[in-house]
Coordinates of C-alpha atoms in Angstrom, one line a residue:
Chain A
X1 CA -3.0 11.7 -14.8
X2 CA -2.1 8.0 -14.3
X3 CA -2.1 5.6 -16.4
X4 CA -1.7 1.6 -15.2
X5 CA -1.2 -1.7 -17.5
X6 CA -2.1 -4.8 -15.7
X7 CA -0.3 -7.2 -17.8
X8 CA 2.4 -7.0 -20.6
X9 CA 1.0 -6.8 -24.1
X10 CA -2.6 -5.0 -23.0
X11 CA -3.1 -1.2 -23.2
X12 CA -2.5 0.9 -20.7
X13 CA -5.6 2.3 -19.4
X14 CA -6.5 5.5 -17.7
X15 CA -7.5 5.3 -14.1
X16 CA -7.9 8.7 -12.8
X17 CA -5.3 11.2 -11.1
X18 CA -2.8 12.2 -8.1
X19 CA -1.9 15.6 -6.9
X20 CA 2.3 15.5 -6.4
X21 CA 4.6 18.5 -6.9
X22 CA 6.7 17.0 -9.4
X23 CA 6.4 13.7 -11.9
X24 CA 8.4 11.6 -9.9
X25 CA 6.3 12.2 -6.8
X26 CA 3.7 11.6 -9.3
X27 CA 4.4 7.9 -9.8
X28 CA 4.8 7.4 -6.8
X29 CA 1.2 8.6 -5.1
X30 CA 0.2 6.8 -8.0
X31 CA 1.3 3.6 -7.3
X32 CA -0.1 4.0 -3.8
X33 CA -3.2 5.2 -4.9
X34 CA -3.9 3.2 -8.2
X35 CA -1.6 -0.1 -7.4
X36 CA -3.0 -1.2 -4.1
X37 CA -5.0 -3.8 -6.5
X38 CA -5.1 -5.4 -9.0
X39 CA -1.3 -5.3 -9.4
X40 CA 0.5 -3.4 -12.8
X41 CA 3.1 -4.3 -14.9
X42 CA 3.7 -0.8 -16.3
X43 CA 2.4 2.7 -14.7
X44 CA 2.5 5.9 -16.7
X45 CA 2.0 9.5 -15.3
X46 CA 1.5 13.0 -17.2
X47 CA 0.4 16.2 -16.0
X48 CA -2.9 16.9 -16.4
X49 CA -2.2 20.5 -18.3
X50 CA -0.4 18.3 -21.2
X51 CA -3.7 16.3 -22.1
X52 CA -5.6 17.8 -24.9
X53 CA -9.0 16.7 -25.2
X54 CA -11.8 16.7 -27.7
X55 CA -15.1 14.7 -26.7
X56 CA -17.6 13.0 -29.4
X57 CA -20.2 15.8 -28.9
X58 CA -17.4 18.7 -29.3
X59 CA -16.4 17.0 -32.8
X60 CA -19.9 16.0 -33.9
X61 CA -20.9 19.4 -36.2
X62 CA -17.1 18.9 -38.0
X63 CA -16.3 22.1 -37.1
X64 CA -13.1 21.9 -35.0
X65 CA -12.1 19.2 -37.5
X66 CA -12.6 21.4 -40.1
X67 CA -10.7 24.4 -38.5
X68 CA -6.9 22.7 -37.4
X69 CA -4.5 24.2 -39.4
X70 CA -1.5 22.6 -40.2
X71 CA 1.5 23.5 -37.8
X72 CA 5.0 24.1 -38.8
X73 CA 7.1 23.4 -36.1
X74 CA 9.0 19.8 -35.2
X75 CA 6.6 17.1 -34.9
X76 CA 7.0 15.3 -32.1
X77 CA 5.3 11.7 -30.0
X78 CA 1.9 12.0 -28.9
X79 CA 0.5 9.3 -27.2
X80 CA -3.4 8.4 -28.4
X81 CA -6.1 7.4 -25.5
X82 CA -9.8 6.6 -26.9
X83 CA -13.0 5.9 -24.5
X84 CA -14.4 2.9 -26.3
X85 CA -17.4 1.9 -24.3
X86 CA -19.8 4.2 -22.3
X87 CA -18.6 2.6 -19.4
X88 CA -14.9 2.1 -19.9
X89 CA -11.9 3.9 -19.2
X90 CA -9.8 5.9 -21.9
X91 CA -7.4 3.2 -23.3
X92 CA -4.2 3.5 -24.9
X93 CA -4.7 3.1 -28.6
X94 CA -1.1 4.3 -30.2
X95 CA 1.0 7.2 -31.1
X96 CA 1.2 9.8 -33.9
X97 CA 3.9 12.3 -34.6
X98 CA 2.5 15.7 -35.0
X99 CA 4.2 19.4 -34.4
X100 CA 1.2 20.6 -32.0
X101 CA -1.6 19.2 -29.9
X102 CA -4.5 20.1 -32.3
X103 CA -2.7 18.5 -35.3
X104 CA -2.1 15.4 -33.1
X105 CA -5.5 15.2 -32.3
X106 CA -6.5 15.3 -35.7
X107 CA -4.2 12.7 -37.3
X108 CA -5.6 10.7 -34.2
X109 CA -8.8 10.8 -35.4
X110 CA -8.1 10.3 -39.0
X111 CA -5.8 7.0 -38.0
X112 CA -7.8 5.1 -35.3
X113 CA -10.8 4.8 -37.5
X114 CA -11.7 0.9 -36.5
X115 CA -13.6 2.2 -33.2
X116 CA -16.2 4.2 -31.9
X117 CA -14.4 6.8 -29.5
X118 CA -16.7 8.9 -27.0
X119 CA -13.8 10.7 -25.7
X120 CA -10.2 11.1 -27.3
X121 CA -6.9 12.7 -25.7
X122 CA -3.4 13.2 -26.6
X123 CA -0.3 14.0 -24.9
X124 CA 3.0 14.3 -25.7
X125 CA 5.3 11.2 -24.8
X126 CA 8.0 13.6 -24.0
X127 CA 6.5 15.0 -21.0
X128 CA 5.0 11.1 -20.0
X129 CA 7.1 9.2 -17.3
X130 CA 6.9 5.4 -17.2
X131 CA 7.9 2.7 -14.5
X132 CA 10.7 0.9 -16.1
X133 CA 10.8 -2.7 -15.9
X134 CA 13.6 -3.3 -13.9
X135 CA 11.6 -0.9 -11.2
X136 CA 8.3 -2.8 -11.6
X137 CA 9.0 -5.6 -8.8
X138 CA 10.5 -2.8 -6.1
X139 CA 6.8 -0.8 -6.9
X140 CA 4.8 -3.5 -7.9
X141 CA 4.8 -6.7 -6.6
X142 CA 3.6 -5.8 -2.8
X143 CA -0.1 -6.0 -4.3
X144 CA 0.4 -10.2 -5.6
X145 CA 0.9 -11.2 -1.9
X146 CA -2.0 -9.9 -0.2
X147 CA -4.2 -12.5 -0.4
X148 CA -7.1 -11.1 2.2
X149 CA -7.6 -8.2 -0.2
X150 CA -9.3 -11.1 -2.6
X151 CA -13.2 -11.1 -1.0
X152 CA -13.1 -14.8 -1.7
X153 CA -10.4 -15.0 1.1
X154 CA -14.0 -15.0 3.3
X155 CA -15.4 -18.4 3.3
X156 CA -18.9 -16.4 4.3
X157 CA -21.4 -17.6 2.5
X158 CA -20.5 -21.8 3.1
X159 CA -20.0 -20.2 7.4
X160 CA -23.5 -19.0 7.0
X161 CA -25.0 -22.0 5.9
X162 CA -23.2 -24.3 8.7
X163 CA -24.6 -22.1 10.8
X164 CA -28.4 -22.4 9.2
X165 CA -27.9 -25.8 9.1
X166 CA -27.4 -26.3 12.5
X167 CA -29.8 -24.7 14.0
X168 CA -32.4 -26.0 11.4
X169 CA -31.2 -29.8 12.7
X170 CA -31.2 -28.6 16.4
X171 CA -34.7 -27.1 15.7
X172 CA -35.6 -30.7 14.4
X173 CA -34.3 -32.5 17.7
X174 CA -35.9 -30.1 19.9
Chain B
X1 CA -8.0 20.4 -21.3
X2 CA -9.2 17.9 -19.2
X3 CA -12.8 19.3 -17.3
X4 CA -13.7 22.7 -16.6
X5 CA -12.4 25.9 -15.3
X6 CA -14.5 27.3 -13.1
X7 CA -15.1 30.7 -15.3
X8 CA -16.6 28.7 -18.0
X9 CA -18.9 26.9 -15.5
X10 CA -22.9 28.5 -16.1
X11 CA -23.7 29.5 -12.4
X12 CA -27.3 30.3 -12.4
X13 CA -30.2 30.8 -14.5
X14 CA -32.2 29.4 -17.0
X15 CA -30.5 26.8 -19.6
X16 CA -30.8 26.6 -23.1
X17 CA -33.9 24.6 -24.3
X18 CA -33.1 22.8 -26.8
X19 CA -29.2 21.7 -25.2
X20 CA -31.5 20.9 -22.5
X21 CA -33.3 18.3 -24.4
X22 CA -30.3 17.1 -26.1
X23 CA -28.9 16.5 -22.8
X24 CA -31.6 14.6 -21.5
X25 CA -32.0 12.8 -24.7
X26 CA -28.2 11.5 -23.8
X27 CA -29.1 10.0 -20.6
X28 CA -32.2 8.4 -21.9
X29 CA -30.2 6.5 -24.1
X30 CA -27.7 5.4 -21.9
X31 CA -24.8 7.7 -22.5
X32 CA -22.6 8.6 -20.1
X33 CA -21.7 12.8 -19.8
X34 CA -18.2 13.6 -19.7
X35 CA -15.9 16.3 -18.8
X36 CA -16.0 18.4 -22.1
X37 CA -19.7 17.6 -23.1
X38 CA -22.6 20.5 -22.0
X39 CA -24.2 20.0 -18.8
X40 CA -26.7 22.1 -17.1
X41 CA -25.6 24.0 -14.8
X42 CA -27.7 22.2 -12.0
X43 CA -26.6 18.5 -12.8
X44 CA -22.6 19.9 -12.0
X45 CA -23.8 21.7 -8.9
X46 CA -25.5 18.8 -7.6
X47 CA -22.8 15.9 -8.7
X48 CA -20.3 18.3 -6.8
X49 CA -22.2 18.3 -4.2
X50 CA -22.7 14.7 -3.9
X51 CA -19.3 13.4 -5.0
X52 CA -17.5 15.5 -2.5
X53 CA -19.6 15.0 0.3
X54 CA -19.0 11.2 -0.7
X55 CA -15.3 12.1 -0.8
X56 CA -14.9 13.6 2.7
X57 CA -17.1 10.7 4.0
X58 CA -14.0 8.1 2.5
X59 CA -11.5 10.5 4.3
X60 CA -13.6 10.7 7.9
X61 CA -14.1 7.1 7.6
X62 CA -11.1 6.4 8.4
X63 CA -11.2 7.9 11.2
X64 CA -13.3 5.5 13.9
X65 CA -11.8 2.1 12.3
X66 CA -8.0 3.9 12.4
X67 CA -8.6 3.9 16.3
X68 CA -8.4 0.2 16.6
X69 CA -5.5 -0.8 13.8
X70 CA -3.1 -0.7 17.0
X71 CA -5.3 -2.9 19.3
X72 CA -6.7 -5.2 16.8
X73 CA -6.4 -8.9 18.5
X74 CA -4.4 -10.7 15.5
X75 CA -1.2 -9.9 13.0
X76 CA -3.7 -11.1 10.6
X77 CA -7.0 -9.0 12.3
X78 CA -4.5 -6.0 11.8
X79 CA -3.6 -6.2 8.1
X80 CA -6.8 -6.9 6.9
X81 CA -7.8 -3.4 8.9
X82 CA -4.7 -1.4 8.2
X83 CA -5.6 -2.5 4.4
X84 CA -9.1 -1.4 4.6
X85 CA -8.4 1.6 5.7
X86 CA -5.6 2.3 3.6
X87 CA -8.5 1.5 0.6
X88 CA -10.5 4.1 2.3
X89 CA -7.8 7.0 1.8
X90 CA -7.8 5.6 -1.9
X91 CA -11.3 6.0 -2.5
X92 CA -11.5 9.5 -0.9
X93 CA -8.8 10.2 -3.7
X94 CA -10.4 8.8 -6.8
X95 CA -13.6 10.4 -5.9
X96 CA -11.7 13.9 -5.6
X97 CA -10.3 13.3 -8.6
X98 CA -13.9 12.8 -10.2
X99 CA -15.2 15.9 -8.5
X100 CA -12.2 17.8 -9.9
X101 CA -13.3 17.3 -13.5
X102 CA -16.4 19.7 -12.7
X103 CA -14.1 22.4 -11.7
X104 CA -14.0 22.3 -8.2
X105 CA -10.2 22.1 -6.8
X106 CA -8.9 19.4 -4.0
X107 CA -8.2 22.4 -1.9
X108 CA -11.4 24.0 -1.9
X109 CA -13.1 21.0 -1.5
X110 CA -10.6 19.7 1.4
X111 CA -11.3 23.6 2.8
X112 CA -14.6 23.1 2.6
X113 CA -14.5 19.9 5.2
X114 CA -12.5 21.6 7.5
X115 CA -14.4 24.4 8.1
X116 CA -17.5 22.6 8.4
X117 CA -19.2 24.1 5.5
X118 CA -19.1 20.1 3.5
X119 CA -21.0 17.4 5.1
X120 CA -20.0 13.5 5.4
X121 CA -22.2 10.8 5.8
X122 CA -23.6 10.9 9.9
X123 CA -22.4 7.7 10.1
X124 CA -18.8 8.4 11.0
X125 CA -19.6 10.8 14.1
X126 CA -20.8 7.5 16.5
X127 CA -17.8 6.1 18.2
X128 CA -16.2 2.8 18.0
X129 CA -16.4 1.6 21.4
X130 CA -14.9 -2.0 21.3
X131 CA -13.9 -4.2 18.8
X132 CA -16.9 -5.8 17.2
X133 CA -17.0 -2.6 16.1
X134 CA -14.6 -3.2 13.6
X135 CA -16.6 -5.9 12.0
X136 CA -19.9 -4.3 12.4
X137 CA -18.7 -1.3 10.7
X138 CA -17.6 -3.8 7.8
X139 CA -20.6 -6.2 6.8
X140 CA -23.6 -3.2 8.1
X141 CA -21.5 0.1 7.2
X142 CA -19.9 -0.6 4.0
X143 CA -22.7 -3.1 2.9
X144 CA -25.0 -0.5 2.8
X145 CA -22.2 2.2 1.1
X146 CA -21.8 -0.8 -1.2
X147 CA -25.8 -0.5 -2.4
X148 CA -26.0 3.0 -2.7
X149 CA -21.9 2.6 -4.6
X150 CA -23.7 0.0 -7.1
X151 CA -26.7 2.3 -8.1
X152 CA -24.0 5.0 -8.5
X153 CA -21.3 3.1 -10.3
X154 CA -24.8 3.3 -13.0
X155 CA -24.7 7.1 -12.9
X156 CA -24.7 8.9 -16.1
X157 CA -21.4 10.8 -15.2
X158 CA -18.5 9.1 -16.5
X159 CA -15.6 10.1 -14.0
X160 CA -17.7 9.1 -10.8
X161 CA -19.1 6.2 -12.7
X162 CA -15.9 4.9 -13.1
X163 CA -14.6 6.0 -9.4
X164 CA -17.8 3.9 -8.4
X165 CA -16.7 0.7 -10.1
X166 CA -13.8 0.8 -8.7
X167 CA -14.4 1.2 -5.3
X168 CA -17.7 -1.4 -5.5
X169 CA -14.7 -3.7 -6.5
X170 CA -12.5 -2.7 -3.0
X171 CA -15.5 -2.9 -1.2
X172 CA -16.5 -6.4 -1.5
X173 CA -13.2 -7.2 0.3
X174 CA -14.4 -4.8 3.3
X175 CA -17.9 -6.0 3.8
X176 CA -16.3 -9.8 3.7
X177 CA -13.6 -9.6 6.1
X178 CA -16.4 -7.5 8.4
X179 CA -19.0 -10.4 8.0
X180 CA -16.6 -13.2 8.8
X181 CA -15.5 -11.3 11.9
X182 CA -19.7 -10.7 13.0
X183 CA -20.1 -14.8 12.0
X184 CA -16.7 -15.5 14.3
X185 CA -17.6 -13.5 17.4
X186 CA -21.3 -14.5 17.7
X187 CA -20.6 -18.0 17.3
X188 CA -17.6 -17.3 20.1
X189 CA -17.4 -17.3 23.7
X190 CA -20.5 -15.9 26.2
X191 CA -18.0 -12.7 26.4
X192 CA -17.3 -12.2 22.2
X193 CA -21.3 -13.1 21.9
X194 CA -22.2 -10.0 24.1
X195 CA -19.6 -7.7 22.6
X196 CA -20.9 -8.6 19.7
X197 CA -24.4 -8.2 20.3
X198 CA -23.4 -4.4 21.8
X199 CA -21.7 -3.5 18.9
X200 CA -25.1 -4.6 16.8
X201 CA -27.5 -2.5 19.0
X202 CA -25.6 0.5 19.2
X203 CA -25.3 0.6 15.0
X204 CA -28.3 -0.9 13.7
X205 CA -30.4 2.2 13.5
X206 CA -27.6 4.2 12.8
X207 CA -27.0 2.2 9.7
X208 CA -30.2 3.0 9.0
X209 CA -29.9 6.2 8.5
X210 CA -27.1 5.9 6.2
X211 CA -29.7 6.0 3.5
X212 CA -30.8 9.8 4.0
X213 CA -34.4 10.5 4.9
X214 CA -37.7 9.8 3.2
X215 CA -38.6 10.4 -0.2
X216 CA -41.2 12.5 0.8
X217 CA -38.6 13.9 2.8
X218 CA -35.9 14.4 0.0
X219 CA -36.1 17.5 -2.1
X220 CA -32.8 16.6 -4.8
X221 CA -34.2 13.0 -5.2
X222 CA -36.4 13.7 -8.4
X223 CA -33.7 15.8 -10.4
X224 CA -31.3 13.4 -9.6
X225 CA -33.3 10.8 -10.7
X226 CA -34.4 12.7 -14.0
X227 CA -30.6 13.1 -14.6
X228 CA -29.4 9.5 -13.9
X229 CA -27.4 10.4 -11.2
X230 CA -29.7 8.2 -8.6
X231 CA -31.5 5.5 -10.3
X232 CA -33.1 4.1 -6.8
X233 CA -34.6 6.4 -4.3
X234 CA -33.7 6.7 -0.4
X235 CA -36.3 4.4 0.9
X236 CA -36.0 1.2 -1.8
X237 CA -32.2 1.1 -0.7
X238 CA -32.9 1.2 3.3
X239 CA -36.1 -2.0 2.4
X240 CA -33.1 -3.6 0.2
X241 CA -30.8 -3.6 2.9
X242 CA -33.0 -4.5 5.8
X243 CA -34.3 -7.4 3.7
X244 CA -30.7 -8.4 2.9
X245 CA -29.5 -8.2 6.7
X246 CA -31.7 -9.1 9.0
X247 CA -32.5 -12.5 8.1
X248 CA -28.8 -13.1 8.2
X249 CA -28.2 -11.0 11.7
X250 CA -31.3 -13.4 13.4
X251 CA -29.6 -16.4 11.9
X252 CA -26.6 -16.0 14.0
X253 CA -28.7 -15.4 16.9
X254 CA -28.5 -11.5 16.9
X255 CA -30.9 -9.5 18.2
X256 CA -31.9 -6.1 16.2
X257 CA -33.0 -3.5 18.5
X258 CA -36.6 -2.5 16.4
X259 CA -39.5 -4.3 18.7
X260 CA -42.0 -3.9 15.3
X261 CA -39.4 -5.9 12.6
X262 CA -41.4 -8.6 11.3
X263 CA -41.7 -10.2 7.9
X264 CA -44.4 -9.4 5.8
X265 CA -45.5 -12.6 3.8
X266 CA -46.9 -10.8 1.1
X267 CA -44.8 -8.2 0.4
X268 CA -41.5 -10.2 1.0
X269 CA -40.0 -7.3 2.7
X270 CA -39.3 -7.2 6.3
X271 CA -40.8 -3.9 7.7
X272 CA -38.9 -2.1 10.5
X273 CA -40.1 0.5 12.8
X274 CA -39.7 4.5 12.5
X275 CA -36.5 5.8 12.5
X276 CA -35.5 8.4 14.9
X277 CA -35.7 11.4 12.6
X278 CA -34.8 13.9 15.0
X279 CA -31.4 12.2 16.2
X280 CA -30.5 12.3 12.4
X281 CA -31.6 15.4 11.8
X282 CA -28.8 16.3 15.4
X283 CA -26.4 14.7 14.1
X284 CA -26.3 16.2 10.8
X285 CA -26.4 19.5 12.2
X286 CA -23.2 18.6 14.1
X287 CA -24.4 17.8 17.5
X288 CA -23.9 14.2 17.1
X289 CA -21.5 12.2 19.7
X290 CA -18.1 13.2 17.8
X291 CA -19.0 15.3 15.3
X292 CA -16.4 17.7 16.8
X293 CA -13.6 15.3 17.3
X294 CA -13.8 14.1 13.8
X295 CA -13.1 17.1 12.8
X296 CA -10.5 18.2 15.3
X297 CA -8.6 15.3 13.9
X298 CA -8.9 15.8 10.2
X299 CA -7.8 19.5 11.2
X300 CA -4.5 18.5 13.0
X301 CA -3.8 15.6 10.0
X302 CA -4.3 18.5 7.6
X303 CA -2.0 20.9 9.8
X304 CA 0.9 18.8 10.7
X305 CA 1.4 17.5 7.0
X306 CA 1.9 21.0 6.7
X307 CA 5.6 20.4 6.7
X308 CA 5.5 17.7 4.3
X309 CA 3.6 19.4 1.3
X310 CA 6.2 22.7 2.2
X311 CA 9.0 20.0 1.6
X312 CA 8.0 18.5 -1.1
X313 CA 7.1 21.7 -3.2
X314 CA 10.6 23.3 -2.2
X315 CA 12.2 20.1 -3.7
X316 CA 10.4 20.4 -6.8
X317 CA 11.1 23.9 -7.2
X318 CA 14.8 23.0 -6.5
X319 CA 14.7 20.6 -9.0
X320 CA 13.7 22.2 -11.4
X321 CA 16.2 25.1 -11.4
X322 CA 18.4 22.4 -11.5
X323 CA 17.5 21.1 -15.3

């Protein structure tokens, strides 16, 4: 799963996922998948085993709620991802400490109560792998100078109308 | 975890009534359906379908443009296309991704393409002959992905929704740089003005077909519409897009190979002759002009990366016996 942040202080947001054989690899399809535009500031990959998910329709009887039992081991980082809109992405709402992925999920849904999820995940932060800062112009910046990826580069619309316009004044002369 | 395994996945049969209605109910009000949520059975069959076939047709279409990234006539003519492409390859993988989340894997999928039992759009078995191509394939090609792309960034599955929006986004930039390059040559010398003019006959019709055949003709259309999945059918695109066009193409002094186009005063639309139903019907069926080189190719780019992926998976494994 990859994860991108556009600009410093915004979530990061889910955008889809690479196949790679190890996380490393991982960041880097990613970049080259994901990165080609608009440009990042921070990328984030996970494997896709180590999301836990619960959508709004699976929670909406209270059951599964209703049925987490409390876990013993450590608690560890789990990063919290929430689908906000119907048409957004999953975006990065915060982290809780919890000993196993249900428990996590749970303490998710009893913290972030301020917004209507559709769909939440969790995943641990230990097995997450960021870009760090000092990487992000080397993986990064080759998407700020391409210029002709920007439709607007293509002054089409004002070509056409030269063109119309011309023939429109010829058709008059003739 | 994230989308199905394929045991859980309902093959045949009839659904339950009343998740049926629920379901439906979703998609009436707007909601999008995401990996986790029920589905029938029918609605994953057909958005596999659909979403991989659209994924292999990213991949293929690379394919005639690739040709001419080492004879393109600029520096700058050569990035723009060596870009476009490269967005291409990007799009195949988002939409593979989307597909995934049904339960379908990459591999099966990519097996599927190479041994001809997928299809890709028809489009990308007619050859790129010179290099107004290039541009034609741009502002005709991907404008008319980019209306069936816009309807379908609207679907009422999340994952390809959001694959959709994405590559709508990416494909502004491809129809753009393609227009400007139709505008440039027509208005160029008596030699770009004929290529240009070439490039227009040979994939007007085509183009065309890019939109599948009839409604009458189209036996997924209604359950696709039912389930928000297509929220326009076949034959309002193709008007859409021939509306859209061909005033545009005549403008710059083009001529469209269709002796019965004429504009209709009081429909607005600009009605076109018949298509040739039984070319389209050849070429899907693989006997189109390079039907079996496209795939030749994607079968030697899938065989000599061999290596690579073999590489890459004995590093990991090394790796990790390392920590």
């Amino acid at each position: 799963m990859v994860f991108q942040q556009l600009a410093s202080g915004e979530p990061l947001v889910h955008n889809g996922t690479v196949h790679a054989p190890d996380i490393e690899m991982a960041l880097l399809n990613g970049r080259d998948v994901f990165v080609r535009r608009p440009t990042a500031h921070a990328l984030w990959v996970t494997p896709v085993e180590c999301i836990f998910t619960r959508t709004r329709e699976e929670l909406a009887d209270g059951r599964w709620l209703a049925g987490v039992q409390a876990s013993s081991g450590a608690a560890e980082a789990w990063h919290v991802f929430g689908k906000l809109t119907q048409q957004g992405q999953l975006e990065q709402l915060g982290q809780v400490q919890a000993a196993s992925a249900e428990e996590a999920m749970k303490l998710a849904i009893e913290t972030y109560t301020q917004h209507e999820i559709w769909v939440w995940w969790v995943f641990p932060v230990a097995q997450t792998l960021s870009s760090q800062p000092e990487e992000a112009a080397a993986l990064f910046s080759f998407s700020e100078t391409h210029d002709f990826k920007n439709q607007a580069y293509y002054p089409v619309i004002t070509l056409m109308r030269e063109i119309r316009n011309k023939k429109q004044a010829g058709g008059k002369r003739g | 975890m994230y989308g199905a395994s394929v045991d859980e996945v309902k093959q045949d049969g009839a659904e339950d009534p009343q998740k049926l209605a629920e379901f439906e109910a979703r998609i009436a009000r707007g909601e999008k359906i995401e990996p986790g949520d029920w589905m029938p059975a029918d609605y994953r069959k057909q958005l596999i379908r659909m979403i991989s076939q659209h994924a292999h047709s990213e991949i293929v279409g690379m394919l005639p443009e690739g040709a001419w990234i080492t004879r393109a006539p600029s520096l700058k003519r050569k990035l723009i296309l060596l870009a476009k492409v490269q967005d291409e390859a990007g799009h195949g993988q988002y939409l593979y991704h989307a597909a995934e989340t049904l339960g379908i894997s990459r591999e099966e999928m990519v097996d599927m393409l190479l041994t001809g039992a997928a299809k890709y759009s028809n489009i990308f078995n007619y050859p790129t002959l010179n290099w107004a191509d290039i541009g034609t394939i741009g502002w005709l090609v991907d404008g008319a992905a980019i209306m069936n792309q816009t309807m379908l960034a609207r679907c009422s599955y999340g994952p390809y929704s959001r694959a959709m929006v994405r590559i709508c986004m990416e494909e502004n930039f491809h129809k753009k740089q393609g227009q400007e390059q139709v505008i440039l040559l027509s208005q160029g010398t008596p030699e770009q003005r004929k290529m240009m003019q070439d490039a227009i006959t040979r994939w007007w019709w085509p183009t065309l077909m890019m939109f599948g055949p009839h409604d009458t003709d189209s036996p997924n259309s209604p359950l696709l519409v039912r389930w928000g999945i297509k929220t326009r059918s076949n034959d309002e695109l193709r008007q859409d897009f021939v509306n859209q066009m061909a005033p545009d193409l005549m403008a710059l002094g083009l001529t469209l190979p269709d002796p019965d186009l004429k504009y209709n005063e009081a429909s607005g639309n600009w009605e076109f002759g018949e298509i040739d139903w039984d070319e389209f019907w050849r070429v899907v069926k693989g006997d189109g002009p390079l039907n079996a080189d496209r795939m030749a190719a994607r079968r030697k780019a899938h065989e000599d990366g061999q290596w690579v992926r073999e590489a890459l998976a004995a590093y990991a494994e090394k790796q990790q016996a390392l920590n």
